[in-house]
Coordinates of C-alpha atoms and ligand atoms in Angstrom, one line a residue:
X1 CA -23.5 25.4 -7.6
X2 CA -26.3 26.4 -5.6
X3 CA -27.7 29.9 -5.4
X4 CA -28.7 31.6 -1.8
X5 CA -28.0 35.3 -1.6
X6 CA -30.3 35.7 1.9
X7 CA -32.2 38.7 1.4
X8 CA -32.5 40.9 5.1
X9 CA -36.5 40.3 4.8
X10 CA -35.5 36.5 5.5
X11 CA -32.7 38.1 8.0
X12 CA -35.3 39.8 11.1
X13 CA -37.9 36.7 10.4
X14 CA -34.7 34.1 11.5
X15 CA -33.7 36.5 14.5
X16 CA -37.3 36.4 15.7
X17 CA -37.6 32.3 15.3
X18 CA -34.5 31.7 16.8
X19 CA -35.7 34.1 20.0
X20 CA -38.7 32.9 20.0
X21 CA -37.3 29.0 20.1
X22 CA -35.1 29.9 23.0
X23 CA -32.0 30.0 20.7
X24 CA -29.6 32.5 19.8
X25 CA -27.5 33.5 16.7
X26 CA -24.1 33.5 16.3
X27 CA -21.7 36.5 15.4
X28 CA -18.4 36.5 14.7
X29 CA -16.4 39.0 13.5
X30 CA -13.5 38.7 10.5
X31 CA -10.3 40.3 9.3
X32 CA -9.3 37.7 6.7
X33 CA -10.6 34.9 4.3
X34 CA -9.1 32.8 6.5
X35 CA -11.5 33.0 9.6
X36 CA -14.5 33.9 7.0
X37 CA -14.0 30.3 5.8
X38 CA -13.6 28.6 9.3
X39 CA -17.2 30.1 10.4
X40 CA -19.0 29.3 7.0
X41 CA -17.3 25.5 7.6
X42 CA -18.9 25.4 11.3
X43 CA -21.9 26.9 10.3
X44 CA -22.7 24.5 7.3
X45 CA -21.8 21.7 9.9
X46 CA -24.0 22.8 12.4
X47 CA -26.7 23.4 9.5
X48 CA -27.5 27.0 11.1
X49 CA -27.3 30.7 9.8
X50 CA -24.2 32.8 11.1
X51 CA -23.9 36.6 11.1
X52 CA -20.2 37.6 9.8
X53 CA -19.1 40.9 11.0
X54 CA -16.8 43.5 10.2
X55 CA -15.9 46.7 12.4
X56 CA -14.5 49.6 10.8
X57 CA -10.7 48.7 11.2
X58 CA -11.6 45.1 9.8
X59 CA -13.5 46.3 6.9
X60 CA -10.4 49.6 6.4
X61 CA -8.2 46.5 6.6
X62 CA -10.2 43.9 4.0
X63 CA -12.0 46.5 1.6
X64 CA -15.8 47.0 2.0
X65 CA -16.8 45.7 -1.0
X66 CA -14.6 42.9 -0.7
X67 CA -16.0 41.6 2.5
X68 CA -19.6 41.9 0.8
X69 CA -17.7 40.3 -2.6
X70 CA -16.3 37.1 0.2
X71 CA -19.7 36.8 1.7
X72 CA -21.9 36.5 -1.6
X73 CA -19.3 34.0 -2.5
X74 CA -19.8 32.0 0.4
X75 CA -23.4 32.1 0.3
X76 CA -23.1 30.7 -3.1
X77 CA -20.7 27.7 -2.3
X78 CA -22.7 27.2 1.0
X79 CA -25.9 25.6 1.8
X80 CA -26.9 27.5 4.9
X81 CA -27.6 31.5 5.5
X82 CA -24.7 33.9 6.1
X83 CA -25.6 37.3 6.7
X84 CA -23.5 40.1 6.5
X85 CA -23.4 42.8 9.8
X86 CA -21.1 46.2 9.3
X87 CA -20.0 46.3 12.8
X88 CA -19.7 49.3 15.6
X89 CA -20.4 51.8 12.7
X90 CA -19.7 55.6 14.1
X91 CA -21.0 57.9 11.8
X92 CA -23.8 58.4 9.1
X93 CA -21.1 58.9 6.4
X94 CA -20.2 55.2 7.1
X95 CA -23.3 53.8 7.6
X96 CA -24.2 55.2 3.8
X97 CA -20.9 53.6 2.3
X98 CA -21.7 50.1 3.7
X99 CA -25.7 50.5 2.9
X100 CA -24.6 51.3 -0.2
X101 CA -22.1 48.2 -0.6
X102 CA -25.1 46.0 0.4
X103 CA -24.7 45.1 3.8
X104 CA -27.5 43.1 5.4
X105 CA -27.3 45.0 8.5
X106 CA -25.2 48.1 10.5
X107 CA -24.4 48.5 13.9
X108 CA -24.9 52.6 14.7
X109 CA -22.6 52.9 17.8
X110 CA -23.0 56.1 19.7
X111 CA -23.0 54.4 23.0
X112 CA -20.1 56.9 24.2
X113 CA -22.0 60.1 23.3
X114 CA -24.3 62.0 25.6
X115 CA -27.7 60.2 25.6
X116 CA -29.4 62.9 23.4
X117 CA -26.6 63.1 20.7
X118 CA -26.9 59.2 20.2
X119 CA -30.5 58.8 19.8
X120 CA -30.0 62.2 17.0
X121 CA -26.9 59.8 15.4
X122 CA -29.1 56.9 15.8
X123 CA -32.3 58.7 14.4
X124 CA -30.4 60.2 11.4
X125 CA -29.4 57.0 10.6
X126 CA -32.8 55.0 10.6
X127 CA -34.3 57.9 8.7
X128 CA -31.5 57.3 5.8
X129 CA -31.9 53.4 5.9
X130 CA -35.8 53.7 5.8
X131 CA -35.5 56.1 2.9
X132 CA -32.7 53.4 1.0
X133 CA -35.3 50.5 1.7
X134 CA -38.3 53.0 0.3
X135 CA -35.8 53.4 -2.8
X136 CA -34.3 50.2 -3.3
X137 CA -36.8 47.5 -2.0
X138 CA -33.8 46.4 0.2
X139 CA -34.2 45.9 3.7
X140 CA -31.4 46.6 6.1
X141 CA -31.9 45.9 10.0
X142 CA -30.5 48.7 12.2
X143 CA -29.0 47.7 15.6
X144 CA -27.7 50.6 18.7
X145 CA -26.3 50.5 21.3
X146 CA -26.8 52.0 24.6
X147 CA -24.3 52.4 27.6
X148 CA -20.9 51.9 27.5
X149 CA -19.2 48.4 27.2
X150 CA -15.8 49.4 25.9
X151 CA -14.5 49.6 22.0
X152 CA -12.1 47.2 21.4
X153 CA -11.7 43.1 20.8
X154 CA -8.6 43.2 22.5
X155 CA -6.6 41.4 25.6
X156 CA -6.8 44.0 28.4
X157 CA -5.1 44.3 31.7
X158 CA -8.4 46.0 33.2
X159 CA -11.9 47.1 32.2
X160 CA -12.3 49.5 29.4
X161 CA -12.2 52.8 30.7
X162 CA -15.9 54.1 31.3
X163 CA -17.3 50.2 31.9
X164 CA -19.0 50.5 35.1
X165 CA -22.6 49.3 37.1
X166 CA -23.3 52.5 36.9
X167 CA -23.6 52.4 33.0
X168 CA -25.6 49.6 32.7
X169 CA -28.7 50.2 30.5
X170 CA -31.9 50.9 32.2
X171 CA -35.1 49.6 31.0
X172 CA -36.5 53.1 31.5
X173 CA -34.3 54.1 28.9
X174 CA -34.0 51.2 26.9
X175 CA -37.6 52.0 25.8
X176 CA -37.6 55.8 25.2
X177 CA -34.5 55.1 23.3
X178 CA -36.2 52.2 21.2
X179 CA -39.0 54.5 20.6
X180 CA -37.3 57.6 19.2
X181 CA -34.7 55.9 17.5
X182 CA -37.3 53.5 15.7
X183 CA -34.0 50.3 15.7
X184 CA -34.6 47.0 14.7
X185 CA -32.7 45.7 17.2
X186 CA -30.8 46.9 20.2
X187 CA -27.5 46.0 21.8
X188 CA -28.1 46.3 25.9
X189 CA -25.0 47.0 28.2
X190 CA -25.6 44.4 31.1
X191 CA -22.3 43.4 32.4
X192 CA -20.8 42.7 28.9
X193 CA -17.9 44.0 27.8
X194 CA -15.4 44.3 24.5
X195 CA -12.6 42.6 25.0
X196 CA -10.8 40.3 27.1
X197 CA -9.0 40.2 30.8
X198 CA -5.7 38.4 30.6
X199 CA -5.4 37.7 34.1
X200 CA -8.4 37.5 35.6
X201 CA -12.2 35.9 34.6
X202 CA -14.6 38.7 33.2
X203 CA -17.5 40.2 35.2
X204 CA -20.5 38.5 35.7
X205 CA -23.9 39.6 33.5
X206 CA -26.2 41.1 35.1
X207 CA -29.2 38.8 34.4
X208 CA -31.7 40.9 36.7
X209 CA -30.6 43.9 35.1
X210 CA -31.5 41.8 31.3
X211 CA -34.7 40.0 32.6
X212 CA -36.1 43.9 33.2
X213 CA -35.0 45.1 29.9
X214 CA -36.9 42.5 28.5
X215 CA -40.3 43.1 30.4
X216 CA -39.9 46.7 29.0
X217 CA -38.6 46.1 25.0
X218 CA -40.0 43.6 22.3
X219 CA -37.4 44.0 19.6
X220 CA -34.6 41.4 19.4
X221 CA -31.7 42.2 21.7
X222 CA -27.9 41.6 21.0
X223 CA -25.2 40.4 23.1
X224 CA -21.7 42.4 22.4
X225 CA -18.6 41.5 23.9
X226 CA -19.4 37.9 25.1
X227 CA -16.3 36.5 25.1
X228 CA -15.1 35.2 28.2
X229 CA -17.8 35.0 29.5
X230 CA -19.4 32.2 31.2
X231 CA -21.6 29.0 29.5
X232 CA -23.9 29.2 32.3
X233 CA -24.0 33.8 31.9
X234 CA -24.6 32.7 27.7
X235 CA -27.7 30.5 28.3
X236 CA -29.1 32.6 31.0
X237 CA -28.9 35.9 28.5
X238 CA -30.7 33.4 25.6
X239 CA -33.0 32.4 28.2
X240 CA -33.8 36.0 29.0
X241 CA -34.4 38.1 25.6
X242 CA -30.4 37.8 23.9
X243 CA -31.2 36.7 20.2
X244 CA -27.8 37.5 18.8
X245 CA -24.3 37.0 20.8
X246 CA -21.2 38.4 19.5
X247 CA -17.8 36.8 20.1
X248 CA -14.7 38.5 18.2
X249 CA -11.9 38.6 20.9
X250 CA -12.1 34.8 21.8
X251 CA -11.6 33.8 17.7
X252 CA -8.9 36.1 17.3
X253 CA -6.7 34.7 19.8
X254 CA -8.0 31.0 18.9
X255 CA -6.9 31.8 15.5
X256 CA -3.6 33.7 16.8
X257 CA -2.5 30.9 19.0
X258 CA -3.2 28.0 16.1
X259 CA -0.6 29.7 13.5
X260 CA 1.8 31.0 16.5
X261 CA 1.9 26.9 18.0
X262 CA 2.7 26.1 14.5
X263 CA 5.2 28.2 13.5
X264 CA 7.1 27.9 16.6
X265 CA 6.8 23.9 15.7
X266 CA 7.9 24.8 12.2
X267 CA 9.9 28.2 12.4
X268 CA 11.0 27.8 8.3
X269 CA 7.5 27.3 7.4
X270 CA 6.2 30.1 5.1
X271 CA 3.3 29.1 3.1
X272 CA 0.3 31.1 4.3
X273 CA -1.8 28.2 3.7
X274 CA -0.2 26.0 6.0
X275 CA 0.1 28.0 9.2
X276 CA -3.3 30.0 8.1
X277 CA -4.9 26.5 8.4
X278 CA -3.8 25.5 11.8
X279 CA -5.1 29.3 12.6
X280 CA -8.6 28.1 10.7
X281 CA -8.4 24.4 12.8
X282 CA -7.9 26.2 16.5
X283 CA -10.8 28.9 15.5
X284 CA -13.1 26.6 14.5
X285 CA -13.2 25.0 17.7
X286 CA -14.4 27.7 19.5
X287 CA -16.7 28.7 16.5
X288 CA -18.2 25.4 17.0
X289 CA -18.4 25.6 20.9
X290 CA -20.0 28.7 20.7
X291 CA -23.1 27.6 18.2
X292 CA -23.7 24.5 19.6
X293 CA -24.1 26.2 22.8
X294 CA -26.5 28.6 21.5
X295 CA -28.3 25.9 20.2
X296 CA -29.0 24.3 23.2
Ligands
LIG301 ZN1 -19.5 44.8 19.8

């Protein structure tokens, strides 16, 4: 069996290779063994690292500890690097607990707060990391997020309440905020949003508005919210600074749709590891999609 538990010191230098190569990490998120499996499957395929994340309600529903337990597991069965993100994190109480249950990295998300009362949440949460790292020897990388792109991997009818042009990031701010808040890595919003429209395609990215975050900011920059949209939007973000894309909605209902097709097939079918694979199968496909793409 071989031995890989990726240390976060490995975790920033990847990030920067890949961004400097034109390339872009994958993230996907997880609520079950089940999808943790399909992305380590892809990913060893693919031969490239993957971020697995887990929000607040995925990690309530799975158990901190036992997402970190699944990871380290799969980093031990698996030849490539799987790094472990705590998603949208809201406050500094839970950014300590998943710190403490050695996550890789935390996303502080006080994007819906006044400007001023998220760079203090953001701050306060550096500070604490830094101070863990000076005690430990562990690194953990810190990602914000600034202006609002919705909060929820879900099927929607319209835009997240809030998502507008007018809340796009500005690079003026971009940098002040980068500056005070001392993140690792920072999550712009430029057209992106959580979630998913059911009946129509989702906005366009504002490249432009990314290309002038970029000239401003030298620190990795994240992609949330990418599913639906576009190929061409994906490599034009890569092209333009994006080093990390997240995609959570788009697996979900991949994985959804593969045990729903089968059970309606097979409606007396209950073994969980006979629908959950058809799930796995129908998720993977987009898992793989998705990397190769960043790959270019
Ligand atoms: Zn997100």
């Amino acid at each position: 069996m071989k031995t890989l538990t990726p240390q976060s010191e490995q975790y920033l230098d990847i990030i920067n290779e890949y961004k400097k190569n034109g390339k872009a990490i994958a993230h996907f998120n997880i609520s079950n063994l089940d999808q943790a499996r399909a992305i380590a499957d892809v990913a060893q395929e693919l031969n490239q690292p993957v971020i697995i994340g887990a929000s607040e309600g995925e990690r309530e529903y799975m158990g901190i500890d036992m997402v970190r337990t699944i990871v380290n597991e799969l980093n031990q069965e698996y030849d490539v690097a799987i790094f472990l993100n705590a998603d949208h994190t809201y406050t500094l109480e839970k950014v300590i607990e998943v710190v403490e249950a050695g996550y890789d990295s935390v996303i502080v998300d006080g994007a819906k707060l006044p400007y001023e009362e998220n760079v203090a949440l953001v701050k306060s949460c550096v500070d604490y990391v830094r101070s863990y790292e000076a005690k430990t020897g562990k690194r953990v990388l810190v990602e914000a997020e600034l202006g609002y792109i919705g909060q929820s991997s879900s099927l929607n009818t319209a835009l997240p309440e809030g998502v507008s042009e007018a809340n796009l990031t500005t690079p003026v701010q971009a940098k002040d905020f980068i500056l005070r808040t001392g993140v690792d890595m920072f999550a712009p919003a430029v057209g992106n949003v959580h979630g998913m429209l059911i009946d129509a395609e989702n906005p366009r990215l504002h490249i432009d508005r990314l290309k002038e975050i970029t000239a401003t900011v030298d620190i990795p920059l994240v992609l949330h919210g990418a599913s639906g949209n576009t190929d061409q939007d994906l490599l034009d973000a890569i092209d333009n600074g994006i080093a990390i894309i997240h995609i959570n909605t788009e697996i979900r209902k991949a994985f959804r749709d593969g045990e729903m097709n089968y059970l309606e097939a097979h409606p007396n079918e209950v073994a969980p590891y006979k629908f959950g694979k058809e799930g796995q199968e129908e998720m993977k496909k987009v898992v793989r999609a998705k990397m190769l793409l960043y790959m270019k």
